[in-house]
Coordinates of C-alpha atoms in Angstrom, one line a residue:
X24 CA 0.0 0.0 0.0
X25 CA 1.5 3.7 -1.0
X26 CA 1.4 6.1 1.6
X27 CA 1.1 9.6 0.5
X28 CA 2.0 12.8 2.4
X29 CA 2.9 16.5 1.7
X30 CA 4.9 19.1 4.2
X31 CA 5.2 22.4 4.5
X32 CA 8.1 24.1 6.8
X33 CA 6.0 27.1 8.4
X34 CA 7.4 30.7 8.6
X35 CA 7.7 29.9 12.2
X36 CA 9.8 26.9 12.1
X37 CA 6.8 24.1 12.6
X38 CA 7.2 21.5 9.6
X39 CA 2.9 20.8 8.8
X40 CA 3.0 17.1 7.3
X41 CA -0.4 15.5 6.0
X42 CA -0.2 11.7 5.3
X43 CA -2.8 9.8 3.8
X44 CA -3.4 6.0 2.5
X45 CA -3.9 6.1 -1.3
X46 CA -7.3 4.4 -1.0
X47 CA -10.7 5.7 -1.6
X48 CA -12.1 7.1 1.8
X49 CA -8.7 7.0 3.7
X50 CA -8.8 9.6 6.1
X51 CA -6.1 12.3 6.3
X52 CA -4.1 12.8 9.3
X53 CA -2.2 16.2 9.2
X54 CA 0.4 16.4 12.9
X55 CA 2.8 19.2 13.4
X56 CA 6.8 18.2 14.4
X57 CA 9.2 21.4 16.0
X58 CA 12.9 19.9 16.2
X59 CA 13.5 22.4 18.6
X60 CA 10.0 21.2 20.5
X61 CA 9.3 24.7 21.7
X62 CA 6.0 25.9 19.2
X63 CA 5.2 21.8 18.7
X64 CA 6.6 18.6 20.2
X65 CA 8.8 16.9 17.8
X66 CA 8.8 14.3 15.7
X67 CA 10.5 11.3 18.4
X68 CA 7.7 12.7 20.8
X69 CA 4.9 12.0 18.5
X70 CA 6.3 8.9 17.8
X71 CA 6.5 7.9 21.3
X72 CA 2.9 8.8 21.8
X73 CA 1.9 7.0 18.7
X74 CA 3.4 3.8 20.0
X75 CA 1.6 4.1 23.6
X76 CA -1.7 4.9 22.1
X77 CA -1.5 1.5 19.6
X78 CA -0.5 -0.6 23.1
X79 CA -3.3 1.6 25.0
X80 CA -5.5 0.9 22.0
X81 CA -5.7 -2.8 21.7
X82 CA -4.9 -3.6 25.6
X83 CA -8.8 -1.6 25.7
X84 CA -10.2 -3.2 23.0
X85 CA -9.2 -6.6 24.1
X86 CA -10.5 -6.2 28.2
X87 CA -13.9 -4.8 26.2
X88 CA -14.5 -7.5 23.3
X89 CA -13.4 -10.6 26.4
X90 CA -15.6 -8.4 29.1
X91 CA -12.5 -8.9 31.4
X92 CA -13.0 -7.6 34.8
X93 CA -10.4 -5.5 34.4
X94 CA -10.9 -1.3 35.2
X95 CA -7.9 1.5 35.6
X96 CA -6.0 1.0 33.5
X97 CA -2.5 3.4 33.2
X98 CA 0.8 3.2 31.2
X99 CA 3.9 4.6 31.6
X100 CA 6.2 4.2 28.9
X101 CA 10.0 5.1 28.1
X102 CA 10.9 5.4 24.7
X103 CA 14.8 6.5 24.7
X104 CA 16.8 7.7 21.5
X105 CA 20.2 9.4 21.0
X106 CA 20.3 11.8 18.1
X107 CA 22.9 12.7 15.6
X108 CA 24.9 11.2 12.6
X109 CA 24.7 7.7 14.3
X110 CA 20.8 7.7 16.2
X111 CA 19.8 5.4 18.1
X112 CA 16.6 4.1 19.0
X113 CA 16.5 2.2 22.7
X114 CA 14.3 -0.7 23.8
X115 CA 10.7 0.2 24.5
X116 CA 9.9 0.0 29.1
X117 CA 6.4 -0.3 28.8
X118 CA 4.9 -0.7 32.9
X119 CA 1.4 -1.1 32.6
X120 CA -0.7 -1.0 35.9
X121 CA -4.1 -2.9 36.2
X122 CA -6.7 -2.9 38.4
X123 CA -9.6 -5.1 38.6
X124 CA -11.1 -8.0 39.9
X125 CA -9.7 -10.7 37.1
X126 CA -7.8 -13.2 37.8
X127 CA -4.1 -12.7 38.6
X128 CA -3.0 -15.2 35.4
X129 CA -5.4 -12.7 33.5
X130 CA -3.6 -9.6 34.0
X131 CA 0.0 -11.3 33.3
X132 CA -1.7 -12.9 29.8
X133 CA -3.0 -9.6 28.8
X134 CA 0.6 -7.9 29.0
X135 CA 1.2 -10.5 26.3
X136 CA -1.7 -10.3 24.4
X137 CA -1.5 -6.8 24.1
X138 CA 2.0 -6.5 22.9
X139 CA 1.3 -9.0 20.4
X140 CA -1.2 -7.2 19.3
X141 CA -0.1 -3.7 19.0
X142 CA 1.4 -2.7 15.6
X143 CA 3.6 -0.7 16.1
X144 CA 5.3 -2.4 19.0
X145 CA 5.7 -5.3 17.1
X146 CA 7.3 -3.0 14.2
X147 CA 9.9 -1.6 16.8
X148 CA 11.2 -5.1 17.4
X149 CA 11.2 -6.2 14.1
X150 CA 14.2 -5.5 12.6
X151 CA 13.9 -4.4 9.2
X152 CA 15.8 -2.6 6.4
X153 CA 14.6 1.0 5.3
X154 CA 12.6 0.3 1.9
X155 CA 11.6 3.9 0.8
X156 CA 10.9 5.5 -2.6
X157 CA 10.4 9.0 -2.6
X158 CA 8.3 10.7 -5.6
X159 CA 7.9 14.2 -6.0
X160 CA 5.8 16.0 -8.2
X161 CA 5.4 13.0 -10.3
X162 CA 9.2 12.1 -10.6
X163 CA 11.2 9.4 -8.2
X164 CA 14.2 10.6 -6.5
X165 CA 16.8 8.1 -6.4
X166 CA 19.5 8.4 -3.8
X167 CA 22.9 8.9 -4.6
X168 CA 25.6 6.9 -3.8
X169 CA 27.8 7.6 0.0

């Protein structure tokens, strides 16, 4: 599936990116990224959030859909990188706290269930090379040899 998105770098530093599926009745999602994170939080942060909110997202759906008695539910997440010629992205600390009246074994299986579930953490332990193609107006831009 393509995935289709346009930026614009704003007069006052905030880079505007709208990203869109190329299929009929995709939505459009348009977030705003500051690399200095003072007018907009930057990119790592929204991809930070983006990760918890998959993990919060199917760890819900999941307790609702199995009508767990499960209630409370919180997460607090590290998601460390270093910056620079040579970034890094560290391991994902997801601590999830529960609180209900399920089973003990039930809480410990959901952990499991819901990281299996989640996209995106299961993207950020995959490894995987970089497979992009860039096309602008109309024409690819091929990289050019280090």
């Amino acid at each position: 599936r393509d995935i289709h998105g346009a930026g614009t770098l704003r007069a006052d530093g905030v880079l505007e990116v709208d990203t869109w599926l190329a299929m009929p009745g995709a939505s459009h999602f348009k977030i705003c990224g500051d690399t200095g994170g003072s007018a907009a939080p930057s990119g790592l942060s929204l991809l930070a959030a983006g990760i918890s909110f998959c993990y919060m997202t199917q760890l819900s759906r999941y307790i609702e859909n199995m009508k767990l008695a499960i209630r409370g539910v919180r997460l607090v997440q590290l998601t460390p990188f270093r910056g620079g010629r040579k970034a890094v992205a560290e391991p994902i600390d997801t601590h999830l706290f529960l609180n209900g009246e399920a089973p003990a074994e039930t809480h410990v299986n959901l952990l499991t269930v819901a990281a299996r579930t989640c996209y995106l953490h299961a993207a950020a332990k995959t490894p995987t090379e970089p497979n992009l193609r860039i096309v602008h107006n109309g024409r690819p831009i091929t990289a050019k040899a280090a």
